[in-house]
PDB file of C-alpha atoms in Angstrom:
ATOM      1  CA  UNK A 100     -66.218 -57.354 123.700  1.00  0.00           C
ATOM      2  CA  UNK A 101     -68.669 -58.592 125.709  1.00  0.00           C
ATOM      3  CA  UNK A 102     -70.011 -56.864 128.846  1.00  0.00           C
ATOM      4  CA  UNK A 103     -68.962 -60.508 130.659  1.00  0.00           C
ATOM      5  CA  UNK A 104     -65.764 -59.945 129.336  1.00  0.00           C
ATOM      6  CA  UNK A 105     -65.244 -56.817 129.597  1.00  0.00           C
ATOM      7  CA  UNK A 106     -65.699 -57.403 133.339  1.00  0.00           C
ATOM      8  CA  UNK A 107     -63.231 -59.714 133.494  1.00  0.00           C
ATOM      9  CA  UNK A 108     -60.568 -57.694 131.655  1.00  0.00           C
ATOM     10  CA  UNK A 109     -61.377 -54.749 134.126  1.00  0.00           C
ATOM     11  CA  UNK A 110     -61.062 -56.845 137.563  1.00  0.00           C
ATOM     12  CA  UNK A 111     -58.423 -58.278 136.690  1.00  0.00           C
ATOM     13  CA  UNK A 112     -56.726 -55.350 135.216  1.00  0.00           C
ATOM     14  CA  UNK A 113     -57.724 -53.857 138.805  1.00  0.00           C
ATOM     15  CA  UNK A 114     -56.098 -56.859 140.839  1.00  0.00           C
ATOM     16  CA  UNK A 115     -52.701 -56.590 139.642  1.00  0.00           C
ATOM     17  CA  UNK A 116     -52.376 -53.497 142.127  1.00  0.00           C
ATOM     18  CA  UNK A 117     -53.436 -55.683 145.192  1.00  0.00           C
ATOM     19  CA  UNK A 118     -51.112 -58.278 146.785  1.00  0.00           C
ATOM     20  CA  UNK A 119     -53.508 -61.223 145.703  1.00  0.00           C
ATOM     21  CA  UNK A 120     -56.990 -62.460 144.189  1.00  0.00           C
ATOM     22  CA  UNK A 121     -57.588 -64.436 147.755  1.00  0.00           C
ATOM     23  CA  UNK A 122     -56.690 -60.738 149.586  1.00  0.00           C
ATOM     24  CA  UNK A 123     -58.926 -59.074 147.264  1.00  0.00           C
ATOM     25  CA  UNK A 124     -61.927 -61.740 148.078  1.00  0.00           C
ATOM     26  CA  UNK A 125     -60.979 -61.464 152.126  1.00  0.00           C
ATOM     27  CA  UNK A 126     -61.358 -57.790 152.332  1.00  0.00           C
ATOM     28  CA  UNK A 127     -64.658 -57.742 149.902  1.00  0.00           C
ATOM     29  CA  UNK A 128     -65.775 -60.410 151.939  1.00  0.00           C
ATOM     30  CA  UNK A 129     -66.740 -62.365 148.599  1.00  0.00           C
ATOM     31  CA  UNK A 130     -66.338 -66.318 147.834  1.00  0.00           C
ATOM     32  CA  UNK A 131     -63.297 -66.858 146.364  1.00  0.00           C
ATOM     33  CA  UNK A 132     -64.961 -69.284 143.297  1.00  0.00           C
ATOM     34  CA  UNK A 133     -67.698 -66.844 142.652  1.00  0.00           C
ATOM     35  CA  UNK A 134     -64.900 -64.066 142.042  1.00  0.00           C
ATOM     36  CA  UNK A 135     -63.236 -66.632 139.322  1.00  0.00           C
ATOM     37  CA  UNK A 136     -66.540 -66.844 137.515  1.00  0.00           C
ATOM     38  CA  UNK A 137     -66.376 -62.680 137.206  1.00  0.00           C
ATOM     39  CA  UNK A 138     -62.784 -63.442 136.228  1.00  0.00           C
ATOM     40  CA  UNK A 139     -63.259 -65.517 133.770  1.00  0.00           C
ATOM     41  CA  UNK A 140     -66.215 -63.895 132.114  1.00  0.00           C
ATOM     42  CA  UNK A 141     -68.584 -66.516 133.257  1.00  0.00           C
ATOM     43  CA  UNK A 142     -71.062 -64.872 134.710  1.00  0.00           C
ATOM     44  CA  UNK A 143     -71.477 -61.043 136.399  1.00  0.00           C
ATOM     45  CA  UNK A 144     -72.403 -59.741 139.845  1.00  0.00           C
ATOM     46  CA  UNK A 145     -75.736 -58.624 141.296  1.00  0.00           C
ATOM     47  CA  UNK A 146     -76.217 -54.933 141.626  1.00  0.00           C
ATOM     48  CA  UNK A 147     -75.567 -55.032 145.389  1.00  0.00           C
ATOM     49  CA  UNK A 148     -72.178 -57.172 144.852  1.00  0.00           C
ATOM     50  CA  UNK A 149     -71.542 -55.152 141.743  1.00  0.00           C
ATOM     51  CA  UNK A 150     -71.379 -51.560 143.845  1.00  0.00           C
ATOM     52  CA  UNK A 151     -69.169 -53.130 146.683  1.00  0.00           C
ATOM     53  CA  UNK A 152     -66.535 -53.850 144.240  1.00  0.00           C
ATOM     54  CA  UNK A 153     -66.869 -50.992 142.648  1.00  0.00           C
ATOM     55  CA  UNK A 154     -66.769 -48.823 146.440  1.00  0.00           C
ATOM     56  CA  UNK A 155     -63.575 -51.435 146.919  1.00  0.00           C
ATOM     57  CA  UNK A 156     -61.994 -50.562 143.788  1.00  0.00           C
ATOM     58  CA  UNK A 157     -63.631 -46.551 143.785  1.00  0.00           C
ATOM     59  CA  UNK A 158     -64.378 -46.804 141.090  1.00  0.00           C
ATOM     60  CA  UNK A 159     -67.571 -46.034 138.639  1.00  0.00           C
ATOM     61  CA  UNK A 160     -69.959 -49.017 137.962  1.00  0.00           C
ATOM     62  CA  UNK A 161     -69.800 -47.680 134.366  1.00  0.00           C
ATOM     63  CA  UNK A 162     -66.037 -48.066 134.756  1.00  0.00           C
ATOM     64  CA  UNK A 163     -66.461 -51.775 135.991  1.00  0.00           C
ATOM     65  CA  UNK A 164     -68.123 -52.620 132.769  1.00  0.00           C
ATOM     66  CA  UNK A 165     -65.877 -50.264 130.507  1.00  0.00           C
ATOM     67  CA  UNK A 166     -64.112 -51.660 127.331  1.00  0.00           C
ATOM     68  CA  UNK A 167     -60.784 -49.841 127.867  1.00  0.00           C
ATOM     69  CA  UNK A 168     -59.695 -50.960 124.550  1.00  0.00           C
ATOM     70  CA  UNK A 169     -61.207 -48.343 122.962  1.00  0.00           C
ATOM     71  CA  UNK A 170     -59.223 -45.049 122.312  1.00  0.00           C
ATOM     72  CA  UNK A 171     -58.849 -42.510 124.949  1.00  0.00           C
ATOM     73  CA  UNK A 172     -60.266 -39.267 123.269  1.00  0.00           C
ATOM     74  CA  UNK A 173     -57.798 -36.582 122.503  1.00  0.00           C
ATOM     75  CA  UNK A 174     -57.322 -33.214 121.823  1.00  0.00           C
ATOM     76  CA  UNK A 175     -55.987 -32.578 118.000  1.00  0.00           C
ATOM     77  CA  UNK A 176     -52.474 -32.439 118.149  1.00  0.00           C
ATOM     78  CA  UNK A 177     -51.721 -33.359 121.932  1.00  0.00           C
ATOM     79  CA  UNK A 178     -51.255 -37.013 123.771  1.00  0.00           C
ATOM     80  CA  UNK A 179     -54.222 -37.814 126.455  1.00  0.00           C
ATOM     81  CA  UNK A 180     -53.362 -35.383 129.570  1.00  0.00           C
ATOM     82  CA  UNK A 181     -53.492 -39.199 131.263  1.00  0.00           C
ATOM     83  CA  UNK A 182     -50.653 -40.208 129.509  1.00  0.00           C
ATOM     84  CA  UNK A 183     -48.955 -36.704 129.130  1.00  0.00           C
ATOM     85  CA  UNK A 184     -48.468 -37.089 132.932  1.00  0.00           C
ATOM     86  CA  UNK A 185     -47.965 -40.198 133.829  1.00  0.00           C
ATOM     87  CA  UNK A 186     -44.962 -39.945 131.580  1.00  0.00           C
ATOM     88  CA  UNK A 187     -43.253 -36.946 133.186  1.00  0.00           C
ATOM     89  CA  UNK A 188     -44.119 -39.143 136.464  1.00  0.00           C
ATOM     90  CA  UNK A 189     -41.927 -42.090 135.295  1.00  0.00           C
ATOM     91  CA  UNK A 190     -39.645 -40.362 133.259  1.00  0.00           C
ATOM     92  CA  UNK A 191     -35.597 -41.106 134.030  1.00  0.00           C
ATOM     93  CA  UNK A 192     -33.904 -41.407 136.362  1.00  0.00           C
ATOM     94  CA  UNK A 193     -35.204 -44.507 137.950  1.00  0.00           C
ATOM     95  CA  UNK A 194     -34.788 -44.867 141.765  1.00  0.00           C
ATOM     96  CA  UNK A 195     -32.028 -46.704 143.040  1.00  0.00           C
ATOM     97  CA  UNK A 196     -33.994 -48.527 145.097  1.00  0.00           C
ATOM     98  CA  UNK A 197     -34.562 -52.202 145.385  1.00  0.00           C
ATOM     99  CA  UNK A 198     -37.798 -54.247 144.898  1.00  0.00           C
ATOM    100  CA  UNK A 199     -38.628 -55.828 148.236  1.00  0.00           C
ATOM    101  CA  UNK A 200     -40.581 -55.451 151.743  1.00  0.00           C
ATOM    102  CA  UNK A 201     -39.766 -52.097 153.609  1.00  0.00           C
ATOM    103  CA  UNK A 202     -40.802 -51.532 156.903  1.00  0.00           C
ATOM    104  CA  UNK A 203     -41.657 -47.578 156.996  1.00  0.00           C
ATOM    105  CA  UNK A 204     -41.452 -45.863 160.770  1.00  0.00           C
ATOM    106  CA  UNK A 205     -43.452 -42.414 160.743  1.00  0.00           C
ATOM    107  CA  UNK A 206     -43.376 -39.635 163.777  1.00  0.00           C
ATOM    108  CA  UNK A 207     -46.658 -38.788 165.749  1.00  0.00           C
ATOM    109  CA  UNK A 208     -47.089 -35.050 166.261  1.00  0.00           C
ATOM    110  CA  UNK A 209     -46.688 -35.143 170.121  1.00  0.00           C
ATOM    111  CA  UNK A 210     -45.956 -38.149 171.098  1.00  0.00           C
ATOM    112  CA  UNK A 211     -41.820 -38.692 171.171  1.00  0.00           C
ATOM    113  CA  UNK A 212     -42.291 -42.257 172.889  1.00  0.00           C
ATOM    114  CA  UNK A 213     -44.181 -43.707 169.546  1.00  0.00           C
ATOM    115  CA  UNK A 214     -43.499 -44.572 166.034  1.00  0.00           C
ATOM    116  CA  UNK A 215     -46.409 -45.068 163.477  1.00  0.00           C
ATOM    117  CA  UNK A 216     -44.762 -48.181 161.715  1.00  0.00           C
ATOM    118  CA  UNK A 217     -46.282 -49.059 158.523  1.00  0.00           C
ATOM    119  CA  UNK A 218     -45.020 -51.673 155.426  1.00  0.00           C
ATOM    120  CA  UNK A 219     -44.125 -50.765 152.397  1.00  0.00           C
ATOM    121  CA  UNK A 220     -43.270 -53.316 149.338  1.00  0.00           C
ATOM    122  CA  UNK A 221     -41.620 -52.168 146.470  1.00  0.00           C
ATOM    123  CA  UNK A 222     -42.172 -53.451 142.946  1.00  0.00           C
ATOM    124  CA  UNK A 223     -39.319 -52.927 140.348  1.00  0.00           C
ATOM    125  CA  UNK A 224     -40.601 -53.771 136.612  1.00  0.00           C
ATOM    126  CA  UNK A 225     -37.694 -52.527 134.786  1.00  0.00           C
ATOM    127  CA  UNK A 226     -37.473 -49.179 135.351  1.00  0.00           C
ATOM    128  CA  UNK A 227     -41.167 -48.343 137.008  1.00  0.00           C
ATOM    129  CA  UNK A 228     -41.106 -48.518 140.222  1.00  0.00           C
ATOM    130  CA  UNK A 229     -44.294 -48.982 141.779  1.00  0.00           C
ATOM    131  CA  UNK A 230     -45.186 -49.588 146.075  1.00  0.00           C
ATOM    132  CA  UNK A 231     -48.031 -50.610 148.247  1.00  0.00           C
ATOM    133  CA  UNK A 232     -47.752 -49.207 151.838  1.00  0.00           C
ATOM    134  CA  UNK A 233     -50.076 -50.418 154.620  1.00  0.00           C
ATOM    135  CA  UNK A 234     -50.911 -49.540 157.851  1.00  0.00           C
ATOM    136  CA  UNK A 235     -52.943 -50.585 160.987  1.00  0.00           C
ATOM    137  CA  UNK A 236     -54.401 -53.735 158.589  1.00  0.00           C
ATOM    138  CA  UNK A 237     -55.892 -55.907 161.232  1.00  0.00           C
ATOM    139  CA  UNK A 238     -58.342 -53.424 163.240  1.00  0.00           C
ATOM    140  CA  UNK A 239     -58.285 -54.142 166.669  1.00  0.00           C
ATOM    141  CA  UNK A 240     -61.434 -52.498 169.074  1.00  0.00           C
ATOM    142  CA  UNK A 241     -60.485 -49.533 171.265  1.00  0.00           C
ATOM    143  CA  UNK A 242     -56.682 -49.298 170.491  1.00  0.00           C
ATOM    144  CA  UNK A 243     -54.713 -45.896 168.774  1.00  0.00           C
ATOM    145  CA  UNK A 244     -53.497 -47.675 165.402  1.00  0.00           C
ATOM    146  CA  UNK A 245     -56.776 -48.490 164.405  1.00  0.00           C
ATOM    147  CA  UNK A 246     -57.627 -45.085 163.326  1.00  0.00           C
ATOM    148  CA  UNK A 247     -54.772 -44.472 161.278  1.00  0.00           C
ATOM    149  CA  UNK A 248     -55.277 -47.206 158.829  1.00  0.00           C
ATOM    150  CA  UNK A 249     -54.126 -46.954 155.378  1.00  0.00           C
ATOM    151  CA  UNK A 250     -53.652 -48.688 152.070  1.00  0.00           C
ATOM    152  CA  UNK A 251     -51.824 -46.398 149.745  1.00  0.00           C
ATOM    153  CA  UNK A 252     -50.882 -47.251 146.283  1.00  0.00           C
ATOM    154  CA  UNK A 253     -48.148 -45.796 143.594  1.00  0.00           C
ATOM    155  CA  UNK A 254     -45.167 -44.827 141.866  1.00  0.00           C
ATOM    156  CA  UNK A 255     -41.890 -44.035 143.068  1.00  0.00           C
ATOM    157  CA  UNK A 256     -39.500 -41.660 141.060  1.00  0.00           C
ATOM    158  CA  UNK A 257     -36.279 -40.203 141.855  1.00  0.00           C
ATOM    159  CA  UNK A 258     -35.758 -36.569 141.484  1.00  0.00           C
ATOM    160  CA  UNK A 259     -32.490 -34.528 142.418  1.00  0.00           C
ATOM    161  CA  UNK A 260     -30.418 -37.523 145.177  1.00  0.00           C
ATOM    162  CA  UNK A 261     -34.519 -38.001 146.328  1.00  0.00           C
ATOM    163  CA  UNK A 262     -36.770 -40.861 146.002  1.00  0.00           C
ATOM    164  CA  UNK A 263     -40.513 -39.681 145.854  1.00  0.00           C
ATOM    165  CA  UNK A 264     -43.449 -42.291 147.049  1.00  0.00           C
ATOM    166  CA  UNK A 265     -46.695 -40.599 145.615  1.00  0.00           C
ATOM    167  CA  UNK A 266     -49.758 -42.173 146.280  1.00  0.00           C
ATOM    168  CA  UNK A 267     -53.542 -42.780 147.292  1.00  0.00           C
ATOM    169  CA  UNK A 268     -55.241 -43.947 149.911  1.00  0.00           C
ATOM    170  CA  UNK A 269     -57.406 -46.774 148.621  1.00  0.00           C
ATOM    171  CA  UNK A 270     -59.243 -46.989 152.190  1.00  0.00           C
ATOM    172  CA  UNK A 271     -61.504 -44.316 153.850  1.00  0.00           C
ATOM    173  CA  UNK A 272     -61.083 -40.823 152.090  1.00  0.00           C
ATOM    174  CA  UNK A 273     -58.897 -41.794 149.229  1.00  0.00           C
ATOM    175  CA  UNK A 274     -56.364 -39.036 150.526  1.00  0.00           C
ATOM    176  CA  UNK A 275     -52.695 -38.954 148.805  1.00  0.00           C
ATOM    177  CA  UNK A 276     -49.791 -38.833 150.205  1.00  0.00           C
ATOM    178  CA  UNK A 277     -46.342 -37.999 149.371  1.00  0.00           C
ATOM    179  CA  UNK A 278     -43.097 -39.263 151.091  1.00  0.00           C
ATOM    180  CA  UNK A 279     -39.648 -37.712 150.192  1.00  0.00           C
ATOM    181  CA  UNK A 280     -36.860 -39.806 151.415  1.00  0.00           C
ATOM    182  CA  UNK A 281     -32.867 -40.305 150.262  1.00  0.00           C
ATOM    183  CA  UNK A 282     -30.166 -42.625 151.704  1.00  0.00           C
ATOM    184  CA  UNK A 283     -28.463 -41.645 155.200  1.00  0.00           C
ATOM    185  CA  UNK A 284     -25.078 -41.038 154.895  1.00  0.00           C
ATOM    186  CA  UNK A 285     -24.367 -43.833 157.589  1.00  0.00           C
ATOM    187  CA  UNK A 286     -22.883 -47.269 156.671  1.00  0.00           C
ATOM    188  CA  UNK A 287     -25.961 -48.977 157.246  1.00  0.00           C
ATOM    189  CA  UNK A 288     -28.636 -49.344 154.370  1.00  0.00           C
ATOM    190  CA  UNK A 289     -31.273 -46.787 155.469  1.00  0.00           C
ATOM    191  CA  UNK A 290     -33.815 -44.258 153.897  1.00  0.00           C
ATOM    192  CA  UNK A 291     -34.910 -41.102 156.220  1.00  0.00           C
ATOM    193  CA  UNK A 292     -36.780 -38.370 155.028  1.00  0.00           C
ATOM    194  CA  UNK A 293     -40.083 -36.285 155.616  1.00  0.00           C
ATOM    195  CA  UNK A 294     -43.864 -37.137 154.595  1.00  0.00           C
ATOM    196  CA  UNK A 295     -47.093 -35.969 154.069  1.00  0.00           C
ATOM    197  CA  UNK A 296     -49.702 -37.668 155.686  1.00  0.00           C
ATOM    198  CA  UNK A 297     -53.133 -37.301 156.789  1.00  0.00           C
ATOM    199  CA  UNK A 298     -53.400 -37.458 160.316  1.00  0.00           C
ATOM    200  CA  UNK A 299     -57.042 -37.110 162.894  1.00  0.00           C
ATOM    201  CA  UNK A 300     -56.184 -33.300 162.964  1.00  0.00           C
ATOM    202  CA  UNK A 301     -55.616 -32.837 159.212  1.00  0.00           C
ATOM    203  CA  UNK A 302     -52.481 -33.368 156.829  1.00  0.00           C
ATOM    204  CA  UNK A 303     -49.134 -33.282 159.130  1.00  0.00           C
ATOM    205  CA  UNK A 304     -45.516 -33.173 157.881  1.00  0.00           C
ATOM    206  CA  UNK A 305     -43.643 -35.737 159.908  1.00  0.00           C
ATOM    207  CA  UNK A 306     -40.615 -37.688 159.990  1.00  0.00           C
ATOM    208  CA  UNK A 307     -40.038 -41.294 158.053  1.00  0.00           C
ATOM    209  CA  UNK A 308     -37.436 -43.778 158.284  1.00  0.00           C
ATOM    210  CA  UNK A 309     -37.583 -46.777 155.863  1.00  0.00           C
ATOM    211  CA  UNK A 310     -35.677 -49.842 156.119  1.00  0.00           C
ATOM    212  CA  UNK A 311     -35.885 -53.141 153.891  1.00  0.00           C
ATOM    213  CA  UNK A 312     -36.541 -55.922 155.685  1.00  0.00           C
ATOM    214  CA  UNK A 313     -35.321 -59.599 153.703  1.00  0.00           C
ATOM    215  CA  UNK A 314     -36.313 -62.040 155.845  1.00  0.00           C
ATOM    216  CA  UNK A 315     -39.969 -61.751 156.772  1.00  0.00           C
ATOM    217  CA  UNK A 316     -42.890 -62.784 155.333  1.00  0.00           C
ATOM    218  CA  UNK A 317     -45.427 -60.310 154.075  1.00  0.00           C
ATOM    219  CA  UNK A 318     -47.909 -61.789 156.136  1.00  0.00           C
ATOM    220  CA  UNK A 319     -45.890 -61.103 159.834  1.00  0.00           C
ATOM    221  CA  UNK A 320     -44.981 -57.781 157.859  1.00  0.00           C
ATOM    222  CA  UNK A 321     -48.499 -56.886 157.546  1.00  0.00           C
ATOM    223  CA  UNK A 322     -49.162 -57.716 161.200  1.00  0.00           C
ATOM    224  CA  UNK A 323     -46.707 -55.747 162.206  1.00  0.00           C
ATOM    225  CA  UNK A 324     -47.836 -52.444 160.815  1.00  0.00           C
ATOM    226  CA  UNK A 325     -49.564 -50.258 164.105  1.00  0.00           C
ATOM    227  CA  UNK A 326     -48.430 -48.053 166.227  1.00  0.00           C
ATOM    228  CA  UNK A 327     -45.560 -49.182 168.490  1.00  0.00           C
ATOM    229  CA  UNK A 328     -43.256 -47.883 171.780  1.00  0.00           C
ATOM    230  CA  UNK A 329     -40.094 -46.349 171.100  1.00  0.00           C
ATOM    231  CA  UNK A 330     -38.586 -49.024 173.536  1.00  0.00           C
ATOM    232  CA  UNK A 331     -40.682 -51.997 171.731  1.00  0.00           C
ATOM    233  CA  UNK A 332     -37.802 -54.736 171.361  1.00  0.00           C
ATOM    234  CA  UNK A 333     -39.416 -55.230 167.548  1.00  0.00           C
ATOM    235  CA  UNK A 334     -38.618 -52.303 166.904  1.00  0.00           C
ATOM    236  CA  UNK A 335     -34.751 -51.986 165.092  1.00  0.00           C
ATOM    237  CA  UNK A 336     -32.253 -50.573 167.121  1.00  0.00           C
ATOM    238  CA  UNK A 337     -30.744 -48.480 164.286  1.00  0.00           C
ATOM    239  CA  UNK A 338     -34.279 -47.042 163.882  1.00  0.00           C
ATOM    240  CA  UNK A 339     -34.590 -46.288 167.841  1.00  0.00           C
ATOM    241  CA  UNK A 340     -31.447 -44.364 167.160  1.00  0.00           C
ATOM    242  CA  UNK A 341     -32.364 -42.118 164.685  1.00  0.00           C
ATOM    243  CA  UNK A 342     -35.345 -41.502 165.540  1.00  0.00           C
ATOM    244  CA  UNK A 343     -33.493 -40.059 169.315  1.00  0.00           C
ATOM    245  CA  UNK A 344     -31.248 -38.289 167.588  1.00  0.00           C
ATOM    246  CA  UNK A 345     -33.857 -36.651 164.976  1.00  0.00           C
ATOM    247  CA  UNK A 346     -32.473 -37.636 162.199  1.00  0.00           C
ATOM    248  CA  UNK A 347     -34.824 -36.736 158.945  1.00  0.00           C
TER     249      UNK A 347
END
């Protein structure tokens, strides 16, 4: 293929992780009919726009350009280590979890009277299970949640009565993270659990309560992700509850 196309193939290949093309052009700060020309193969970008999608997507500009239809080289004998993996990641069982918006309520080490609360949405395609968390979106000057922001990608898998959210940071450092949650044994529809999450003094083990929320919009979701009181009235009840009674 062409390198034009090849482009094309590769952002939009890269755009099926994100919530949207139009949230893709917000946060690169690119015009959204310019980014149809690169996905259509009309045209390509300049070397300046060319390296901030490539520091978006961190990624390579020799990966931006890359015709991933050619054959991933292999060792005689053995699958790519790529896929080797990736299928023990996904292998069965699937998680019996739901596709759907999740708002996700982590501790912060020393401070009882706050909740990091972060949104998670869940993608079910048959039996992958794939999840976008973010947190502290909207940046606001001076306040705590702005320096905990995050926009992790992955896979969920389930693994012994415990659903596993593995993923990476696609902001700031890249980090991973790993969340290990299973269903409270409570009549109410509710994941707690423990994660691992990189906080201002390093990687912290903390306490996560996940809840699917069905009648929001991802947009007030997304707005809703900071750092909040215990005794916020947003904040659910059952959560306030759990979280007194340190429940993980």
């Amino acid at each position: 293929m062409s390198i034009r196309e090849n482009l094309a193939t590769n952002l939009r290949r890269l755009c099926k992780d994100h919530a949207s093309v139009s949230a893709v052009c917000r946060e690169l700060r690119i015009n959204r009919t310019q980014f149809e020309r690169y996905l259509q193969g009309q045209t390509v970008p300049n070397k300046a726009t060319a390296k901030l999608i490539c520091d978006y997507f961190k990624i390579d500009e020799a990966e931006l350009y890359q015709d991933h239809g050619a054959a991933e080289p292999m060792v005689p004998g053995l699958p790519p280590i790529s896929e080797s993996l990736f299928k023990q990641l996904i292998r069965p069982p699937s998680p019996s979890i739901a596709g759907g918006t999740y708002l996700t309520y982590f501790s912060i080490p020393g401070r009882t009277d706050l909740l990091m609360r972060s949104v998670t949405f869940v993608r079910r395609e048959a039996e992958l299970v794939t999840f976008r968390r973010v947190t502290g979106w909207s940046e606001r000057r001076g306040s705590t949640w702005a320096r905990a922001r995050g926009n992790h990608y992955g896979v969920a898998i389930s693994r012994l009565n415990w659903i596993y959210f593995s993923g990476i940071n696609r902001r700031q450092t890249g980090e991973p993270s790993l969340i290990s949650v299973q269903w409270a044994p409570i009549s109410e529809p509710v994941l707690t659990g423990r994660a691992m999450l990189l906080t201002e003094s390093g990687p912290a083990f903390v306490s996560v309560i996940m809840r699917q929320e069905v009648a929001i919009s991802s947009r007030n979701a997304i707005r809703m992700a900071h750092v909040v009181k215990l005794d916020d009235p947003s904040v659910d009840q059952l959560v306030v509850g759990l979280t007194r009674d340190g429940v993980d």
